Coordinates of C-alpha atoms and ligand atoms in Angstrom, one line a residue:
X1 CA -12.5 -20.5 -3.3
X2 CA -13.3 -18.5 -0.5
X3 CA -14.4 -14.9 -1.3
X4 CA -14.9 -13.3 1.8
X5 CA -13.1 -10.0 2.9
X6 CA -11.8 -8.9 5.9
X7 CA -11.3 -4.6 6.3
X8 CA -9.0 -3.3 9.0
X9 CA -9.1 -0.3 10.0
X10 CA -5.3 -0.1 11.6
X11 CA -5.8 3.8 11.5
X12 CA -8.6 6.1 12.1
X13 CA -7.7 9.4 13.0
X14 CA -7.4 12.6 10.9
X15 CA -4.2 14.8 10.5
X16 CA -4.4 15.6 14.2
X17 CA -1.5 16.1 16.8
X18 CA -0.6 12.7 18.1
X19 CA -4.2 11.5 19.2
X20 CA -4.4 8.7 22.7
X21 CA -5.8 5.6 21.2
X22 CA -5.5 6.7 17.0
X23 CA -3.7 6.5 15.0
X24 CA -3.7 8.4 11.3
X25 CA -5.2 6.7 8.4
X26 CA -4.4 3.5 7.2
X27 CA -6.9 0.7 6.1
X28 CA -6.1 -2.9 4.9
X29 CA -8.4 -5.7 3.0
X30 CA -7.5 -9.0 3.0
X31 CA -8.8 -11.5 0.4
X32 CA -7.8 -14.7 -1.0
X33 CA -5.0 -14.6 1.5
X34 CA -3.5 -11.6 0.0
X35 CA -3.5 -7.9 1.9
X36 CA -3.8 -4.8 0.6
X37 CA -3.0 -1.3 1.8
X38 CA -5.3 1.4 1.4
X39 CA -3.3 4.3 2.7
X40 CA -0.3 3.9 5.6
X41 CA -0.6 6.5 8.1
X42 CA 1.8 6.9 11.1
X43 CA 3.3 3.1 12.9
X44 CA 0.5 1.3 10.1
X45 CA 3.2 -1.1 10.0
X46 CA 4.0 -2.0 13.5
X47 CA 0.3 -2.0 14.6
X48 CA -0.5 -4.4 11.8
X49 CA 2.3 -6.9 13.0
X50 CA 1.8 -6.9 16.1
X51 CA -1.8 -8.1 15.7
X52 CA -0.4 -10.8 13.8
X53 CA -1.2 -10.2 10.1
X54 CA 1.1 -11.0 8.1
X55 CA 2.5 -8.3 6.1
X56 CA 4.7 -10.7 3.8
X57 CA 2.0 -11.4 1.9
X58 CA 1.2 -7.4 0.9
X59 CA 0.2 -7.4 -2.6
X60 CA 0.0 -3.3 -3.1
X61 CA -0.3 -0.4 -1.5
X62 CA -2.8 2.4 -2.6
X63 CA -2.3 5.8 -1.6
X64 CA -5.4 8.5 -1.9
X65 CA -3.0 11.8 -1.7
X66 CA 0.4 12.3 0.1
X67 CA -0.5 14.5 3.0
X68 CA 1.5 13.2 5.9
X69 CA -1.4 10.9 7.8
X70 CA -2.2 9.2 4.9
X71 CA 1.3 8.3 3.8
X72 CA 3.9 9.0 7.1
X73 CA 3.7 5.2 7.7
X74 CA 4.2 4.7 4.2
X75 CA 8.4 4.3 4.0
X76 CA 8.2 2.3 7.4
X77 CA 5.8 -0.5 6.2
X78 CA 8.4 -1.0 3.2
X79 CA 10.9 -0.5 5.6
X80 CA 9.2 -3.5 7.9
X81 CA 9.0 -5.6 5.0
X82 CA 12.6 -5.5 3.9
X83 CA 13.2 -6.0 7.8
X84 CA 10.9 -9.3 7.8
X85 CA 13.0 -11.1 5.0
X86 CA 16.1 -10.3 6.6
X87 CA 15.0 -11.9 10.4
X88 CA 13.2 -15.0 9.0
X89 CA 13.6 -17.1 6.2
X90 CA 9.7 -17.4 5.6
X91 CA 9.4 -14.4 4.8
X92 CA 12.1 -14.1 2.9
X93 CA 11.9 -17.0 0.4
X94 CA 7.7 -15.7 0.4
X95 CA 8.7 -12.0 -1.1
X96 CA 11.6 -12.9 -2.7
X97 CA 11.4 -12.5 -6.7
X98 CA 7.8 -10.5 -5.6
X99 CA 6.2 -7.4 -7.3
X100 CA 4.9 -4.9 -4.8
X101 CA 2.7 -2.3 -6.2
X102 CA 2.8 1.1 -4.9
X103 CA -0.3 3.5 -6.1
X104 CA 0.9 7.0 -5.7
X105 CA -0.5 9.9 -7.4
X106 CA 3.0 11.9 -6.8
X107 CA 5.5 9.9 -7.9
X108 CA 7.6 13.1 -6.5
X109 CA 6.8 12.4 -3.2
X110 CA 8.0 8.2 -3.5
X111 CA 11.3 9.3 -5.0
X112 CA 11.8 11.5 -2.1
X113 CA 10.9 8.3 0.3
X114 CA 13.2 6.3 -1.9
X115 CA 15.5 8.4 -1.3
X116 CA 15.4 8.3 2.5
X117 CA 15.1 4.7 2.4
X118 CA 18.1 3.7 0.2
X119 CA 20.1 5.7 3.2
X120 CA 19.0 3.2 5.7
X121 CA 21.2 0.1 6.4
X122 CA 21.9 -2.2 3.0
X123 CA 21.1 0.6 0.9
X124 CA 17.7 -0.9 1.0
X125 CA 18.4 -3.5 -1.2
X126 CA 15.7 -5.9 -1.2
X127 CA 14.9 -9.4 -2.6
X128 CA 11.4 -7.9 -4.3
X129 CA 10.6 -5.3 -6.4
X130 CA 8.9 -2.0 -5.5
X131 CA 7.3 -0.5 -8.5
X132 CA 5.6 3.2 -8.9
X133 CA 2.9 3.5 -10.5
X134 CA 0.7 6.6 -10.8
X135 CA -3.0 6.8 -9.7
X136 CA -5.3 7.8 -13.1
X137 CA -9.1 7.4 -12.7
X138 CA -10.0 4.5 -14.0
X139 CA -8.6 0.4 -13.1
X140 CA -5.6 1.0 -11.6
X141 CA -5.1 -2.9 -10.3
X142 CA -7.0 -6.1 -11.6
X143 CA -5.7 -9.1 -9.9
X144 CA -6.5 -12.1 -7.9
X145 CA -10.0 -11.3 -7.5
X146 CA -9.9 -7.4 -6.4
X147 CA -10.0 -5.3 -8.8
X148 CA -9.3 -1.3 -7.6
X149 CA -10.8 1.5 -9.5
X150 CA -9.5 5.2 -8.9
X151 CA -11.6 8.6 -9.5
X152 CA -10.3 11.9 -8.6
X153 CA -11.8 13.9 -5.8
X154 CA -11.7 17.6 -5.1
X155 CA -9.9 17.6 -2.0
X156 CA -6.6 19.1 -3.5
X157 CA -8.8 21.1 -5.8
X158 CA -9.5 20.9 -9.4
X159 CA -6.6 21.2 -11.5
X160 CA -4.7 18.2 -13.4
X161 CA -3.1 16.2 -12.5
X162 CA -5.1 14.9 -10.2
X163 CA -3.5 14.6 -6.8
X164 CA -6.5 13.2 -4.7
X165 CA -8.5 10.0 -5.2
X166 CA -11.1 7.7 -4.1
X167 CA -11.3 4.2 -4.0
X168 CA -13.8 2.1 -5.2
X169 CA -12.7 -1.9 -4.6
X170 CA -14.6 -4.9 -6.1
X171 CA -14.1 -9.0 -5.5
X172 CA -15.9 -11.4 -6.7
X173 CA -19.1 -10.8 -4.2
X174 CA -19.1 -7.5 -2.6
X175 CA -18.1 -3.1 -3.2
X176 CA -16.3 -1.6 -0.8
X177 CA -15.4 2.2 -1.2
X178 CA -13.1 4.3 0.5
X179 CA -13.8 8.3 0.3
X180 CA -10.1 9.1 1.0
X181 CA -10.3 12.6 1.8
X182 CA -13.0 14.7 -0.1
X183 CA -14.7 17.9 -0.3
X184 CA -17.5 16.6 -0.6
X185 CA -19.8 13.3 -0.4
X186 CA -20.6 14.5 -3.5
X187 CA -17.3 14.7 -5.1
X188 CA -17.6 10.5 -5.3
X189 CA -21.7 9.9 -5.5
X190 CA -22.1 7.8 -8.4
X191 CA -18.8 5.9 -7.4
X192 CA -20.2 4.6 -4.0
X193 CA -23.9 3.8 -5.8
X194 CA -24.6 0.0 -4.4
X195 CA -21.6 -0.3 -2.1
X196 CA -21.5 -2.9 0.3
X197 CA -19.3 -0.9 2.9
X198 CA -19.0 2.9 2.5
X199 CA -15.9 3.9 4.5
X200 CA -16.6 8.3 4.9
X201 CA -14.1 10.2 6.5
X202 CA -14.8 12.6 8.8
X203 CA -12.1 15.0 8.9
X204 CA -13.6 17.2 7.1
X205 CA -17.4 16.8 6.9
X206 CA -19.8 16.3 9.9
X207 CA -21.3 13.1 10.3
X208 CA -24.9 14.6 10.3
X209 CA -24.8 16.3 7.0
X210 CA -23.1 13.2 5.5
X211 CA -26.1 11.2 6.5
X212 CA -28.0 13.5 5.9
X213 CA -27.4 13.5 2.2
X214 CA -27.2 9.9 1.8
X215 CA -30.6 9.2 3.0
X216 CA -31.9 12.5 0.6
X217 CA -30.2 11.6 -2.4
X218 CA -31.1 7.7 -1.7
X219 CA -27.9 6.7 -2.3
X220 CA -27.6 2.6 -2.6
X221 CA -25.1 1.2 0.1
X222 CA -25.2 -1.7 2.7
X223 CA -23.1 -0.1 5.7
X224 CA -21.1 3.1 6.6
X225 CA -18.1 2.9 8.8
X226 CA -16.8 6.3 9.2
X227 CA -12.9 6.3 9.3
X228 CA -10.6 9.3 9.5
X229 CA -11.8 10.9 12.1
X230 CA -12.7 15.0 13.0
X231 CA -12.4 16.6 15.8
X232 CA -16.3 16.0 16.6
X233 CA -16.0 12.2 16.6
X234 CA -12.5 12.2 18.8
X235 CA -14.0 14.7 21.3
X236 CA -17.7 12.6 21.8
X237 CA -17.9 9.3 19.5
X238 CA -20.9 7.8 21.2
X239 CA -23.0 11.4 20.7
X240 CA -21.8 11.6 16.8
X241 CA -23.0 8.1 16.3
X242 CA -26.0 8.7 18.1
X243 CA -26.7 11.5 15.8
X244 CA -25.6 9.3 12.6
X245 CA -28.0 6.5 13.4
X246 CA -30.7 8.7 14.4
X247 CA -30.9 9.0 10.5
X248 CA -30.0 6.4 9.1
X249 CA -30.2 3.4 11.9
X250 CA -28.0 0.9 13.4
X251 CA -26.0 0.5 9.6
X252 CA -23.8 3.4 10.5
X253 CA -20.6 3.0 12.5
X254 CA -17.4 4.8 13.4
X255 CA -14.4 2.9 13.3
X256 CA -11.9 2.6 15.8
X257 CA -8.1 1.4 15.9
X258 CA -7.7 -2.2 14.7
X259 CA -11.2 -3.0 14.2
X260 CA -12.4 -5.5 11.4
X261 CA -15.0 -6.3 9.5
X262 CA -15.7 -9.0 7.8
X263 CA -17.7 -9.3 4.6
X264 CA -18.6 -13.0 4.1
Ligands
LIG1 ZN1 -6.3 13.4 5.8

């Protein structure tokens, strides 16, 4: 079976005003011919298909918070998919009778795009089934070789319940984390301990003190790719990765729109 992994970054950019060449937040993993979401920022959707992955076979959707560029492309991806089974019978007969779960930690926030969804043509009946569920630390999906584990981060502050998470995802072979948004590197340090791919955001930490601590604390991962990008990075990328692998050498990256990786 193969258990390789392919990360897209379909979104990099912060909560920024619309940004030339970014888009906000929105990363996918593919494995065992299955995708997942892990957040859906603005157009996710469109971008996705129109680099030709194939979005009818989107197992879930995890979502770190609801601020608006980690979730605006949220009701258009399901949107897009009740769209796909409609125009081709592929994808049709592929989703129909399917489960699609959506990780929210405010289930307030997916009635309200429920809402706006079932006012769209057909009522937004579909052939599959959306289903809620709310983001707890702990397993919060265990499937087909990817199993998803959640822990609560401080970007929202402190009090319960949670409303902010971040990601830790394990296959068979390799650890992938993604920070979400956090306060602080901290806020997640034991979670990313012997990562394979550390994905950091930048929108709200520099890329110097991030590095920084990781190389003090001597924290255990195999790459960083920073993703959700600050205004430091979208004003001079080349200097702030210049000044990322002057610490911690040529393992560090910063993402752009519709870039993979691949973890064989
Ligand atoms: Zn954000």
């Amino acid at each position: 079976m193969d258990s390789s992994s392919v990360v897209t970054v379909l979104g990099s950019c912060s909560g920024t005003e619309p940004m030339p060449g970014r888009h906000h937040t929105a990363i996918t993993l593919r494995h065992r011919d299955r995708l997942y979401w892990f957040d859906a920022g603005e157009c996710c959707s469109y971008t996705a298909h129109v680099n030709g992955m194939d979005l009818p076979s989107t197992e879930a959707v995890f979502v770190s918070h609801t601020h608006m560029d980690h979730v605006g492309g949220l009701p258009n991806l399901l949107w897009t998919l009740r769209k796909l089974t409609t125009c081709t019978a592929a994808a049709r007969e592929r989703l129909a009778g399917r489960t699609i779960g959506i990780h929210i930690p405010d289930l307030a926030v997916y009635e309200g795009m429920m809402a706006m969804l079932r006012g769209t043509e057909g009522g937004f009946k579909t052939n599959f089934t959306l289903e809620p569920r709310p983001v707890r630390d702990g397993v919060i999906h265990d499937a087909h070789g990817v199993r998803v584990r959640a822990l609560h981060n401080l970007h929202l502050g402190e009090g319960e319940p949670h409303r902010s998470f971040s990601f830790r995802i394990e296959t068979e072979r390799h650890a992938i984390v993604y920070s979400g948004d956090v306060k602080s590197i901290a806020d997640f340090a034991e979670f990313h301990d012997g990562c394979d791919l550390l994905m950091m955001e930048t929108g709200h930490h520099r890329v110097e003190q991030v590095c920084g601590y990781l190389k003090d604390s001597g924290a255990r991962f195999g790459r960083l790719l920073f993703v959700h990008h600050g205004r430091a990075i979208l004003d001079d990328s080349g200097g702030e990765l210049a000044k990322a692998q002057a610490i911690l050498g040529d393992r560090v990256g910063v993402a752009e729109d519709n870039q993979s990786l691949t973890l064989a």
